[in-house]
Short mmCIF file of C-alpha atoms in Angstrom, two decimals:
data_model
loop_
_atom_site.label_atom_id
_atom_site.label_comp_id
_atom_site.label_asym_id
_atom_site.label_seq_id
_atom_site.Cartn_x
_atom_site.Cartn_y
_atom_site.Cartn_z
CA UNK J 23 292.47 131.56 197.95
CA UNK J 24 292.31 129.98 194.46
CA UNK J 25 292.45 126.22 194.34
CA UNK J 26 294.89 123.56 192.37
CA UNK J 27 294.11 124.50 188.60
CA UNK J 28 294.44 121.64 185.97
CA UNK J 29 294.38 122.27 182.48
CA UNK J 30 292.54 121.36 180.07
CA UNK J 31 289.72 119.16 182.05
CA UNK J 32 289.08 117.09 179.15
CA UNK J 33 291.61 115.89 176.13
CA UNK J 34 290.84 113.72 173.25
CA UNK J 35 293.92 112.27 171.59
CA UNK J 36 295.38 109.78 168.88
CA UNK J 37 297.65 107.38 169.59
CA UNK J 38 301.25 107.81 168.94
CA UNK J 39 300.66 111.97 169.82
CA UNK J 40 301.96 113.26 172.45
CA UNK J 41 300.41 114.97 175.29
CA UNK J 42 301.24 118.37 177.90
CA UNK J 43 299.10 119.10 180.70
CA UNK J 44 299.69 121.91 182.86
CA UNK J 45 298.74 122.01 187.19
CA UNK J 46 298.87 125.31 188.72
CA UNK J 47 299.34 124.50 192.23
CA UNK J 48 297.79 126.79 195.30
CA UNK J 49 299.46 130.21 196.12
CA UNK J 50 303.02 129.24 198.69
CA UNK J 51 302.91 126.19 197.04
CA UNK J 52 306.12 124.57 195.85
CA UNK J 53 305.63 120.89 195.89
CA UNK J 54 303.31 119.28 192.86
CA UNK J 55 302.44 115.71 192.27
CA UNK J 56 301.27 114.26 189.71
CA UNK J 57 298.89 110.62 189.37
CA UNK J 58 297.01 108.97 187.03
CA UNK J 59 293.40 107.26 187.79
CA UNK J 60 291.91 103.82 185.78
CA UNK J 61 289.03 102.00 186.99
CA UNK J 62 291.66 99.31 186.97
CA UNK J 63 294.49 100.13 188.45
CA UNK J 64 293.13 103.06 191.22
CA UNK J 65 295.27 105.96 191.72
CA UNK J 66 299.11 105.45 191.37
CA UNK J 67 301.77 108.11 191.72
CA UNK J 68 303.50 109.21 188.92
CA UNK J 69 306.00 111.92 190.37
CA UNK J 70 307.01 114.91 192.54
CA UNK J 71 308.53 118.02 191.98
CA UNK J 72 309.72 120.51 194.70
CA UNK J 73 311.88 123.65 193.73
CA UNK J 74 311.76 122.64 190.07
CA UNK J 75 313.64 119.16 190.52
CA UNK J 76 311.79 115.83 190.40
CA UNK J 77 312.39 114.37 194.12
CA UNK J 78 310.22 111.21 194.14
CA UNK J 79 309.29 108.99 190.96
CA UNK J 80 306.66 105.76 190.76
CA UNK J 81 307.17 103.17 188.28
CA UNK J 82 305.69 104.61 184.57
CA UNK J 83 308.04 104.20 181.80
CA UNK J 84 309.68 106.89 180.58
CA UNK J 85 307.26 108.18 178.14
CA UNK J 86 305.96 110.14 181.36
CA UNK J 87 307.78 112.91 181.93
CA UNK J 88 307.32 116.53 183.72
CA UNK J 89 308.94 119.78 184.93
CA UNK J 90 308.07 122.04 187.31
CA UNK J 91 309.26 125.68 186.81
CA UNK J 92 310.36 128.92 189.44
CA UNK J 93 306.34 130.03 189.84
CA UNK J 94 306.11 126.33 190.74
CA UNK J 95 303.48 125.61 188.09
CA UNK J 96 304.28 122.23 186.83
CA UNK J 97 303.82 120.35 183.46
CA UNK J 98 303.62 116.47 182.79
CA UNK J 99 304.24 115.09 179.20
CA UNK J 100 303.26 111.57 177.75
CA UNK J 101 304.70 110.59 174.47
CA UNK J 102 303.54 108.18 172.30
CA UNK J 103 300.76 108.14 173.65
CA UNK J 104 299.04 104.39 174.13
CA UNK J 105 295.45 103.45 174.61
CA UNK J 106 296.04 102.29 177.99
CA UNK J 107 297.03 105.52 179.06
CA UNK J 108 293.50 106.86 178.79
CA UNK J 109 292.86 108.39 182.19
CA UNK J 110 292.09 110.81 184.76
CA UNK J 111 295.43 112.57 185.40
CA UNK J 112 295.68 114.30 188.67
CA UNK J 113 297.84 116.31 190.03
CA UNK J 114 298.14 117.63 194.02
CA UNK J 115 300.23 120.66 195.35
CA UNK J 116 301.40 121.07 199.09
CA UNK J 117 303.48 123.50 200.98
CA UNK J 118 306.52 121.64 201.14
CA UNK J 119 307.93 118.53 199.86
CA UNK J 120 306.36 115.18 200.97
CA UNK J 121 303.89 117.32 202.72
CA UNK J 122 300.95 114.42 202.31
CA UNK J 123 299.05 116.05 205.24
CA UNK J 124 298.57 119.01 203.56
CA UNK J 125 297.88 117.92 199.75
CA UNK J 126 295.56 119.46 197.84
CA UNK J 127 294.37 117.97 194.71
CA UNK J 128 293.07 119.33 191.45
CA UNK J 129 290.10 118.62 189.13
CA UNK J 130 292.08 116.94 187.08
CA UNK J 131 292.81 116.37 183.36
CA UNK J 132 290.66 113.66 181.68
CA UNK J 133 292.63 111.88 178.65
CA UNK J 134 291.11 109.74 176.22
CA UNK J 135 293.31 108.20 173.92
CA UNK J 136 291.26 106.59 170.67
CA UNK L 20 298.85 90.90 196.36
CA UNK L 21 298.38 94.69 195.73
CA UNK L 22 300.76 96.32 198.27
CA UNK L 23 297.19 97.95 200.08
CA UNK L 24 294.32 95.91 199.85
CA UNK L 25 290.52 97.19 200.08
CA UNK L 26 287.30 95.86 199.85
CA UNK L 27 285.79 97.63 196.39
CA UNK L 28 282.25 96.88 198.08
CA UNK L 29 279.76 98.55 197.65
CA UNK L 30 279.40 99.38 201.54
CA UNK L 31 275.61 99.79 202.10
CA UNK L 32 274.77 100.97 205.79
CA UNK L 33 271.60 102.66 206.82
CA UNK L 34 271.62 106.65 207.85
CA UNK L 35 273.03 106.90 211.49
CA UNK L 36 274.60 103.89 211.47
CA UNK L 37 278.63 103.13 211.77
CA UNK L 38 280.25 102.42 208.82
CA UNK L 39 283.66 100.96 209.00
CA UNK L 40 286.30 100.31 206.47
CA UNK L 41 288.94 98.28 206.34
CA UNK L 42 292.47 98.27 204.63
CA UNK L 43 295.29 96.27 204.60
CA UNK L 44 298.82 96.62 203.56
CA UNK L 45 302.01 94.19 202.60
CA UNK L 46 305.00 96.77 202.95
CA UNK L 47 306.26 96.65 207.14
CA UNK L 48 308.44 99.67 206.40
CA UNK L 49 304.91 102.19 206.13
CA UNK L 50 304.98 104.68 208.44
CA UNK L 51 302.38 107.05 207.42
CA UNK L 52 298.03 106.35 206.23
CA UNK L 53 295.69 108.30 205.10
CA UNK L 54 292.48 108.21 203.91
CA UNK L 55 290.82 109.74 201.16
CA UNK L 56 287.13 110.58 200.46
CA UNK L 57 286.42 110.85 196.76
CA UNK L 58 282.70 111.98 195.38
CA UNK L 59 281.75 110.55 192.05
CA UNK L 60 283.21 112.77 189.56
CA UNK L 61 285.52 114.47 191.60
CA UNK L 62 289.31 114.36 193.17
CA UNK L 63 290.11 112.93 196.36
CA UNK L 64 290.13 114.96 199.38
CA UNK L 65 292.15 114.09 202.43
CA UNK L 66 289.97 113.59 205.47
CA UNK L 67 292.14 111.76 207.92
CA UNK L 68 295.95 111.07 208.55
CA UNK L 69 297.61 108.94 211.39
CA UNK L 70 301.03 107.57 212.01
CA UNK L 71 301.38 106.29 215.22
CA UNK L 72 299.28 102.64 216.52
CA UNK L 73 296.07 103.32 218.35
CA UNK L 74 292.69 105.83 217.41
CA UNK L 75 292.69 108.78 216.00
CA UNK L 76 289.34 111.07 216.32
CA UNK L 77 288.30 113.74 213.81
CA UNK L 78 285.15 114.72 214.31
CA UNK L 79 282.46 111.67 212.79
CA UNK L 80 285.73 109.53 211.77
CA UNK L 81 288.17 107.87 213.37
CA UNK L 82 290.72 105.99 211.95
CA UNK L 83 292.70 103.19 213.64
CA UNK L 84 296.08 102.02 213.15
CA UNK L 85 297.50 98.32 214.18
CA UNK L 86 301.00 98.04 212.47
CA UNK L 87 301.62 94.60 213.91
CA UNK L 88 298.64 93.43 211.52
CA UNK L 89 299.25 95.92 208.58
CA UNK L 90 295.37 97.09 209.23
CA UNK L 91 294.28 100.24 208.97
CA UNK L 92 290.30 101.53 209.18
CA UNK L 93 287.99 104.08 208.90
CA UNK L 94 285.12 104.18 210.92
CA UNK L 95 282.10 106.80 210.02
CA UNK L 96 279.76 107.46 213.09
CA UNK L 97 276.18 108.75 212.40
CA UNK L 98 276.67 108.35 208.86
CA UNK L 99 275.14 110.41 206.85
CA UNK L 100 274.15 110.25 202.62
CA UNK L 101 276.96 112.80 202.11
CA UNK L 102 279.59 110.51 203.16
CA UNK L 103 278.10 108.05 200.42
CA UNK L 104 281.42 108.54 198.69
CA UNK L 105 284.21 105.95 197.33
CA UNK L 106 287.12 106.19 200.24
CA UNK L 107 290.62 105.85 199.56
CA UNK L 108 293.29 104.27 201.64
CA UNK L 109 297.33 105.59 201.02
CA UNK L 110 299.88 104.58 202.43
CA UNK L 111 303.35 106.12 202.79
CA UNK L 112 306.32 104.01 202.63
CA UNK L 113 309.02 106.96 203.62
CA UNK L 114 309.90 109.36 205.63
CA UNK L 115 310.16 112.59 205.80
CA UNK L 116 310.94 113.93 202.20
CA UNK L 117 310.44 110.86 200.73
CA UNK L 118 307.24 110.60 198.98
CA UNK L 119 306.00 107.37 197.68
CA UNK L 120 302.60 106.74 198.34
CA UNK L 121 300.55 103.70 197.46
CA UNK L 122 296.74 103.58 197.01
CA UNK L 123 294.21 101.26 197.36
CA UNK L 124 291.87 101.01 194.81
CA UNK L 125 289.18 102.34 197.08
CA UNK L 126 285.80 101.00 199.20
CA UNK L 127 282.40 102.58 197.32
CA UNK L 128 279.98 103.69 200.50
CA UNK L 129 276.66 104.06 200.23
CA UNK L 130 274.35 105.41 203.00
CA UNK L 131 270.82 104.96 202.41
CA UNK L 132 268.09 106.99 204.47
#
């Protein structure tokens, strides 16, 4: 059974671009999450999607952004992109929604902004 | 105060000794902990879960829950260099549906033959 795919692993932007990364969660699927990782600040939730609605949201500005569409695959956006949102972007899938117990988390996306 | 609260160490214990790791957190409402193991390089992988006040055994770990003092651990019997890893603690303040978890910013652990 194929794990949680994140694509691309590694992303060099400027800032002010914006940004599209893409988690294909595990097969039955239909929750993803998405979080970013700093030395700093640890791992911190972004947002949820279950059946292509955003259920559960942690405080990023709006600049962060996702969907999630009906093969459950789910994309997260950044805009305007700022140095200090250079990161390791993660994202998890799990059967259901909430389902924290059975999370499975990707490779992630690494984002350097310069 | 960061809502959970862990010890960045590093946590240095010798091979086949206990390890134990500590986490504390600020919100009363949690109701659901987990912890995380997380090799260098790679994502975190969920190793235990527990809800309810008291021990919880998973094979080498247990984790322990005291909600009255917002303390949660990890302890690591017969530890072994593998588990030399940087462990996460997360804690959920909803239920159900409602997913908000919180992290701590993680305990490095290093087991040294």
């Amino acid at each position: 059974k194929a794990g949680v795919t994140q694509t691309p692993r590694y992303l060099i932007k400027t800032r002010g671009q914006q940004v599209t990364l893409s988690c294909s969660p595990i097969s039955g699927h239909r929750s993803v999450s998405w979080y970013q990782q700093t030395p700093g600040q640890g791992l911190q939730f972004l947002f949820e999607y279950f059946s292509e609605t955003q259920r559960n949201k942690g405080n990023f500005p709006g600049r962060f952004s996702g969907r999630q569409f009906s093969n459950s695959r789910s994309e997260m956006n950044v805009s305007t992109l700022e140095l200090g949102d250079s990161a390791l972007y993660l994202c998890a899938s799990s059967p259901g929604q909430g389902a924290v117990n059975q999370a499975f988390f990707g490779q992630g996306t690494r984002l350097t902004v310069v | 105060q960061k809502e959970v609260e862990q010890n960045s160490g590093p946590l240095s214990v010798p091979e086949g000794a206990i390890a134990s790791l500590n986490c504390t957190y600020s919100d009363r409402g949690s109701q659901s902990f987990f912890w995380y193991r997380q090799y260098s390089g790679k994502s975190p992988e969920l190793i235990m879960s527990i809800y309810s006040n008291g021990d919880k055994e998973d094979g080498r770990f247990t984790a322990q829950l005291n909600k009255a003092s917002q303390y949660v651990s990890l302890l690591i019997r017969d530890s072994q260099p593998s588990d030399s890893a940087t462990y996460l603690c997360a804690v959920k303040k909803g239920t159900g549906g409602s997913y908000i978890p919180t992290f701590g910013r993680g305990t490095s652990l290093i087991v040294h033959p």
